[in-house]
Coordinates of C-alpha atoms in Angstrom, one line a residue:
Chain A
M1 CA 25.5 -12.7 -7.3
A2 CA 22.5 -10.4 -7.7
F3 CA 24.9 -7.8 -9.3
L4 CA 26.2 -10.4 -11.8
H5 CA 22.6 -11.4 -12.6
W6 CA 21.5 -7.9 -13.5
I7 CA 24.7 -7.2 -15.5
L8 CA 24.0 -10.3 -17.6
A9 CA 20.4 -9.3 -18.0
V10 CA 21.2 -5.8 -19.1
L11 CA 24.0 -7.2 -21.4
W12 CA 21.3 -9.4 -23.1
V13 CA 19.1 -6.3 -23.7
A14 CA 22.0 -4.3 -25.0
L15 CA 23.2 -7.1 -27.4
T16 CA 19.7 -7.9 -28.8
G17 CA 18.7 -4.2 -28.9
Q18 CA 15.3 -5.0 -27.4
W19 CA 14.9 -2.0 -25.1
S20 CA 11.6 -3.1 -23.6
L21 CA 10.3 -4.7 -20.5
A22 CA 9.8 -8.0 -22.4
G23 CA 13.4 -8.0 -23.5
L24 CA 14.6 -7.3 -20.0
T25 CA 12.5 -10.1 -18.6
T26 CA 13.8 -12.5 -21.2
G27 CA 17.4 -11.5 -20.4
W28 CA 16.7 -11.8 -16.7
L29 CA 15.3 -15.3 -17.0
L30 CA 18.1 -16.4 -19.3
A31 CA 20.8 -15.0 -17.0
Y32 CA 19.2 -16.9 -14.1
G33 CA 19.4 -20.1 -16.1
V34 CA 23.0 -19.5 -17.0
L35 CA 24.0 -18.7 -13.4
W36 CA 22.0 -21.7 -12.2
L37 CA 24.0 -24.0 -14.5
T38 CA 27.5 -22.5 -13.7
H39 CA 27.3 -21.8 -9.9
P40 CA 26.8 -24.1 -6.9
H41 CA 23.3 -23.9 -5.4
G42 CA 21.8 -25.0 -2.2
A43 CA 20.5 -23.7 1.1
G44 CA 21.6 -20.1 1.9
T45 CA 22.8 -19.2 -1.7
Y46 CA 21.3 -16.7 -4.1
F47 CA 19.3 -19.5 -5.8
A48 CA 17.5 -20.3 -2.5
R49 CA 16.6 -16.6 -2.0
V50 CA 15.2 -15.7 -5.5
P51 CA 12.2 -18.1 -5.5
R52 CA 11.3 -17.0 -1.9
V53 CA 11.3 -13.3 -2.9
L54 CA 9.2 -14.1 -6.0
R55 CA 6.8 -16.2 -3.9
A56 CA 6.5 -13.4 -1.3
L57 CA 5.7 -10.9 -4.1
V58 CA 3.0 -13.1 -5.6
V59 CA 1.5 -13.8 -2.2
F60 CA 1.5 -10.1 -1.5
L61 CA -0.2 -9.1 -4.8
W62 CA -2.8 -11.8 -4.2
E63 CA -3.4 -10.4 -0.7
I64 CA -3.9 -6.9 -2.1
I65 CA -6.4 -8.1 -4.7
V66 CA -8.4 -10.1 -2.1
A67 CA -8.4 -7.3 0.4
N68 CA -9.5 -4.8 -2.3
L69 CA -12.5 -6.9 -3.0
R70 CA -13.3 -7.2 0.7
V71 CA -13.1 -3.4 1.2
T72 CA -15.3 -2.9 -1.9
Y73 CA -17.9 -5.2 -0.3
H74 CA -17.8 -3.2 2.9
V75 CA -18.1 0.1 1.1
F76 CA -21.5 -0.9 -0.3
A77 CA -22.7 -3.2 2.6
P78 CA -24.4 -1.8 5.7
L79 CA -21.9 -0.3 8.1
G80 CA -22.9 -2.6 10.9
R81 CA -21.2 -5.5 9.2
M82 CA -17.7 -4.0 9.9
R83 CA -15.8 -4.7 13.1
P84 CA -13.0 -2.2 13.1
G85 CA -10.5 -1.8 15.9
I86 CA -6.9 -1.3 16.9
V87 CA -4.9 -4.4 17.7
A88 CA -1.4 -4.7 19.2
V89 CA 0.6 -7.3 17.1
P90 CA 3.8 -8.6 18.9
L91 CA 6.8 -8.6 16.5
D92 CA 9.3 -11.4 16.0
L93 CA 11.2 -9.3 13.4
H94 CA 14.4 -7.5 14.4
G95 CA 15.8 -4.4 12.8
D96 CA 14.2 -1.3 11.3
V97 CA 14.2 -2.5 7.7
P98 CA 12.1 -5.7 8.2
I99 CA 9.7 -3.8 10.5
T100 CA 9.3 -1.1 7.9
M101 CA 8.7 -3.6 5.2
L102 CA 6.0 -5.3 7.3
A103 CA 4.4 -2.0 8.3
N104 CA 4.3 -0.9 4.6
A105 CA 2.9 -4.2 3.5
I106 CA 0.1 -4.0 6.1
T107 CA -0.8 -0.5 5.1
L108 CA -0.8 -1.3 1.4
T109 CA -3.2 -4.1 2.0
P110 CA -6.5 -2.3 2.0
G111 CA -8.6 -2.6 5.1
T112 CA -5.6 -2.7 7.5
L113 CA -3.4 0.2 8.5
S114 CA -0.3 0.3 10.7
L115 CA -0.5 3.2 13.1
D116 CA 2.7 3.1 15.2
V117 CA 5.5 1.0 16.4
A118 CA 6.3 0.8 20.2
S119 CA 9.5 2.5 21.2
D120 CA 11.2 -0.8 22.0
R121 CA 10.3 -2.1 18.5
R122 CA 8.4 -5.2 19.8
T123 CA 4.8 -4.3 19.1
L124 CA 3.1 -3.0 16.0
Y125 CA -0.2 -1.3 16.5
V126 CA -2.5 -2.1 13.5
H127 CA -6.0 -0.7 12.7
G128 CA -8.1 -3.3 11.0
M129 CA -11.5 -3.0 9.3
R130 CA -12.9 -6.5 10.1
I131 CA -11.6 -7.9 13.3
G132 CA -13.6 -10.9 14.4
D133 CA -11.5 -11.3 17.5
P134 CA -8.1 -9.7 18.2
D135 CA -6.3 -13.0 18.7
S136 CA -7.2 -14.4 15.4
F137 CA -6.4 -11.1 13.7
R138 CA -2.9 -11.3 15.3
R139 CA -2.5 -14.8 14.1
E140 CA -3.6 -14.0 10.6
I141 CA -1.0 -11.2 10.3
K142 CA 1.8 -13.3 11.8
S143 CA 1.1 -16.3 9.7
S144 CA 0.9 -14.6 6.3
L145 CA 2.6 -11.2 6.0
E146 CA 5.1 -11.4 8.8
R147 CA 6.2 -14.9 7.8
Y148 CA 7.0 -13.9 4.3
V149 CA 8.8 -10.7 5.3
K150 CA 10.9 -12.9 7.6
E151 CA 11.7 -15.4 4.8
V152 CA 12.8 -12.6 2.5
C153 CA 14.9 -10.8 5.1
E154 CA 16.8 -13.6 6.8
Chain B
M1 CA -6.6 -8.2 -28.1
V2 CA -4.2 -5.7 -26.5
E3 CA -6.9 -3.1 -27.0
W4 CA -9.4 -5.0 -25.0
L5 CA -6.9 -5.6 -22.2
V6 CA -6.1 -1.9 -22.1
V7 CA -9.9 -1.1 -21.8
A8 CA -10.3 -3.7 -19.1
L9 CA -7.4 -2.3 -17.1
L10 CA -8.7 1.3 -17.5
L11 CA -12.2 0.3 -16.4
A12 CA -10.9 -1.7 -13.4
G13 CA -8.7 1.2 -12.3
T14 CA -11.6 3.6 -12.6
F15 CA -13.9 1.2 -10.7
F16 CA -11.5 1.1 -7.7
M17 CA -11.0 4.8 -7.7
V18 CA -14.7 5.5 -7.7
V19 CA -15.2 3.0 -4.9
A20 CA -12.5 4.8 -2.9
G21 CA -14.4 8.0 -3.5
I22 CA -17.7 6.5 -2.3
G23 CA -15.8 5.0 0.6
I24 CA -14.3 8.2 1.8
V25 CA -17.7 9.8 1.9
R26 CA -19.5 6.9 3.5
M27 CA -17.1 5.5 6.1
P28 CA -17.7 6.7 9.6
D29 CA -14.2 7.5 10.9
V30 CA -10.7 8.7 9.7
Y31 CA -9.1 5.3 10.0
L32 CA -11.7 3.5 8.0
R33 CA -11.6 6.3 5.4
M34 CA -7.8 5.8 5.1
S35 CA -8.3 2.1 4.6
C36 CA -10.5 3.0 1.6
T37 CA -8.1 5.5 0.0
S38 CA -5.2 3.0 0.1
K39 CA -7.1 1.0 -2.5
A40 CA -7.2 3.9 -4.9
A41 CA -3.4 4.2 -4.5
T42 CA -2.7 0.5 -5.0
L43 CA -5.0 -1.2 -7.5
G44 CA -6.5 2.0 -9.0
C45 CA -3.3 3.8 -9.9
G46 CA -1.6 0.4 -10.7
C47 CA -4.3 -0.5 -13.2
L48 CA -4.4 2.9 -14.9
L49 CA -0.6 3.1 -15.2
A50 CA -0.4 -0.5 -16.5
G51 CA -3.0 0.3 -19.1
Y52 CA -1.1 3.3 -20.2
A53 CA 2.2 1.5 -20.5
L54 CA 0.5 -1.3 -22.4
Q55 CA -1.2 1.1 -24.8
V56 CA 1.9 3.2 -25.6
G57 CA 4.2 0.2 -25.8
D58 CA 7.3 2.4 -25.8
A59 CA 10.1 1.1 -23.6
G60 CA 11.0 4.5 -22.1
I61 CA 7.3 5.2 -21.2
A62 CA 6.8 1.6 -19.8
V63 CA 9.8 2.0 -17.5
R64 CA 8.6 5.4 -16.3
A65 CA 5.1 4.0 -15.7
V66 CA 6.6 1.1 -13.7
A67 CA 8.8 3.6 -11.8
T68 CA 5.8 5.9 -11.0
A69 CA 3.7 2.9 -9.8
A70 CA 6.6 1.7 -7.7
F71 CA 7.0 5.2 -6.2
V72 CA 3.3 5.4 -5.4
L73 CA 3.4 2.0 -3.8
L74 CA 6.5 2.9 -1.7
T75 CA 5.2 6.3 -0.5
A76 CA 1.5 5.8 -0.1
P77 CA 1.9 3.6 3.1
V78 CA 4.4 6.0 4.6
A79 CA 1.9 8.9 4.1
A80 CA -1.0 6.9 5.4
H81 CA 0.9 5.8 8.4
M82 CA 1.9 9.4 9.3
I83 CA -1.6 10.7 8.9
G84 CA -3.0 7.8 10.9
R85 CA -0.6 8.4 13.8
A86 CA -1.2 12.1 13.7
A87 CA -4.9 11.6 13.8
Y88 CA -4.7 9.2 16.8
R89 CA -2.4 11.5 18.7
L90 CA -4.7 14.4 17.9
G91 CA -7.5 12.4 19.6
V92 CA -9.7 11.8 16.6
P93 CA -12.2 9.2 18.0
L94 CA -12.7 5.7 16.6
W95 CA -16.1 4.9 15.3
V96 CA -18.6 3.8 18.0
G97 CA -19.0 0.4 16.4
S98 CA -15.3 -0.4 16.9
C99 CA -14.6 -3.6 18.8
C100 CA -11.3 -2.8 20.6
D101 CA -8.6 -0.2 21.0
E102 CA -5.4 -1.8 22.3
L103 CA -3.4 1.4 21.6
K104 CA -5.4 3.3 24.3
G105 CA -3.2 4.5 27.1
A106 CA 0.0 3.2 25.6
Y107 CA 1.5 6.6 24.8
S108 CA 3.4 8.5 27.5
P109 CA 1.8 11.8 28.4
G110 CA 4.0 13.9 26.2
G111 CA 3.7 11.4 23.3
E112 CA 7.4 10.8 22.9
F113 CA 7.3 7.2 24.2
L114 CA 5.1 4.4 23.1
Q115 CA 5.2 1.3 25.3
S116 CA 4.8 -2.3 24.2
R117 CA 1.8 -4.2 25.5
P118 CA 3.0 -6.4 28.4
V119 CA 2.9 -10.1 27.5
S120 CA 0.2 -10.8 30.1
Q121 CA -2.2 -8.6 28.2
V122 CA -1.4 -10.1 24.8
R123 CA -1.6 -13.8 24.6
P124 CA 0.9 -15.5 22.4
P125 CA -0.5 -15.7 18.8
H126 CA -0.4 -19.5 18.3
P127 CA 1.7 -22.3 19.9
S128 CA 2.8 -23.7 16.5
L129 CA 4.2 -20.3 15.4
D130 CA 6.5 -19.8 18.4
P131 CA 10.1 -21.0 17.8
Chain C
M1 CA -12.1 2.7 -29.2
I2 CA -9.7 3.2 -26.3
S3 CA -9.8 7.0 -26.5
A4 CA -13.6 6.9 -26.7
V5 CA -13.8 4.8 -23.6
A6 CA -11.3 7.1 -21.9
L7 CA -13.2 10.2 -22.9
W8 CA -16.7 9.1 -22.2
V9 CA -16.5 6.6 -19.4
V10 CA -13.2 6.9 -17.5
L11 CA -12.7 10.6 -17.2
P12 CA -16.3 11.4 -16.1
A13 CA -16.2 8.6 -13.6
L14 CA -12.8 9.8 -12.2
S15 CA -14.3 13.3 -12.0
I16 CA -17.1 12.0 -9.9
A17 CA -14.6 10.4 -7.6
V18 CA -12.8 13.7 -7.2
L19 CA -16.1 15.4 -6.5
L20 CA -16.8 12.8 -3.8
S21 CA -13.5 13.5 -2.1
V22 CA -14.3 17.3 -2.3
V23 CA -17.5 16.5 -0.3
R24 CA -15.3 14.9 2.4
L25 CA -12.9 17.8 2.2
A26 CA -15.8 20.2 2.9
L27 CA -17.5 18.1 5.6
G28 CA -14.3 17.4 7.6
P29 CA -15.0 17.0 10.5
S30 CA -11.4 16.8 11.7
F31 CA -8.2 18.1 10.2
P32 CA -6.8 14.6 9.3
D33 CA -10.0 13.9 7.5
R34 CA -9.3 16.8 5.2
V35 CA -5.7 15.7 4.7
V36 CA -6.9 12.2 3.7
A37 CA -9.4 13.8 1.2
L38 CA -6.6 15.9 -0.3
D39 CA -4.4 12.8 -0.6
L40 CA -7.1 10.9 -2.4
M41 CA -7.7 13.9 -4.7
T42 CA -4.1 13.9 -5.8
T43 CA -4.0 10.2 -6.2
I44 CA -7.0 10.3 -8.5
G45 CA -5.4 13.3 -10.2
V46 CA -2.4 11.1 -11.1
G47 CA -4.9 8.7 -12.7
I48 CA -6.8 11.5 -14.5
V49 CA -3.6 12.9 -16.0
T50 CA -2.4 9.5 -17.1
V51 CA -5.8 8.8 -18.8
A52 CA -5.6 12.2 -20.4
A53 CA -2.2 11.5 -21.8
L54 CA -3.6 8.3 -23.2
A55 CA -6.7 9.8 -24.7
W56 CA -5.0 12.7 -26.4
E57 CA -1.8 10.8 -27.2
Q58 CA 0.3 13.5 -25.5
T59 CA 3.3 11.7 -23.9
A60 CA 4.4 15.0 -22.3
L61 CA 1.3 14.9 -20.1
F62 CA 2.7 11.7 -18.5
D63 CA 5.5 13.8 -17.0
V64 CA 2.9 15.7 -15.2
A65 CA 1.5 12.5 -13.7
T66 CA 5.0 11.4 -12.5
V67 CA 5.7 14.8 -10.9
L68 CA 2.2 14.9 -9.3
A69 CA 2.9 11.5 -7.7
L70 CA 6.2 12.8 -6.3
V71 CA 4.7 16.1 -5.0
S72 CA 1.6 14.6 -3.4
F73 CA 3.7 12.5 -1.1
L74 CA 5.7 15.5 0.1
A75 CA 2.5 17.5 0.7
T76 CA 0.9 14.8 2.8
V77 CA 4.0 14.2 4.9
A78 CA 4.4 17.9 5.5
F79 CA 0.8 18.1 6.7
A80 CA 1.3 15.2 9.1
R81 CA 4.5 16.7 10.4
Y82 CA 2.7 20.0 10.9
V83 CA -0.1 18.3 12.9
E84 CA 2.4 16.4 15.1
R85 CA 4.4 19.4 15.8
G86 CA 1.3 21.2 16.8
I87 CA 0.5 18.4 19.3
R88 CA 4.0 18.5 20.8
L89 CA 3.9 22.3 21.2
W90 CA 0.4 22.1 22.7
S91 CA 1.2 19.3 25.2
N92 CA 4.4 21.1 26.3
G93 CA 2.4 24.2 26.9

């Protein structure tokens, strides 16, 4: 389905001759509309996945912006306001690809950095810049980034 | 209109890169410095490349700018992760103000094996999140 | 106006950022510190080349930015591998 979607989007660009990002976006949205009208949708289909992936992307971009502003604050504030540390985050994800996605998302968010994965793939060691208490830090990561990675991958 | 947007993007990207520069000098240990440089890679590079793509307006350039930004976003965390792990295994100390180090003692002596934390040492994150 | 801003504000500010990372490169104190400083320098370098391509309207310069982004990743990973191999050799005697 994703393949058909992209074929239709590129076909739109080719037929209109608009070789630009705006043209591709228009074609992509139109193709989505056409597929939505002509194919069955419900839980577990392509149409259930696309909004989740888009939402995860938006949430991730928002996290990056917020975290950037926080790190900017700590760069200029007195050093004593930071509470850095390394926290072991237990993983509910299975498989190398989801864990890689989560680790990359954590590292891309400024202020947190994934250091290593345990050999049995059940713990991720994360360095954080502002850890009030390790348990709430764990909860924060599990309830935002890990939840969205899980939604995208399942 | 587009001109102002391009200027705003350029200035924002520059701001984040300068902050990363100040951060790398001012932060007290390697791990915190790396947290600061990841912002230059994400928002700094992203803003500058977006400004360039917007200014040129050519489809080929725009696609290449997006591809470059995507490549930086894909590889920067891998590089940061590798330096961070190398630094920890090299024994670079954490800042004295750090609150906790749960990685301490988890590596096997040769460094080939990294054990998970036993459940007793790590309390479950939150009852409502467990299936 | 864009090229004026790029020439008189953006490029000087980015140069200062590079100088700051040179300070960290000189100070160290550990090897990974210097690698992080080099990594930041190339990332800012990608930004500088992009802005230069914009200011002087040289599309060819943008190729340099793309290639620099590709190469900096390889350099950093190579450094990290080198450090880790050093650790392994050292711990095995």
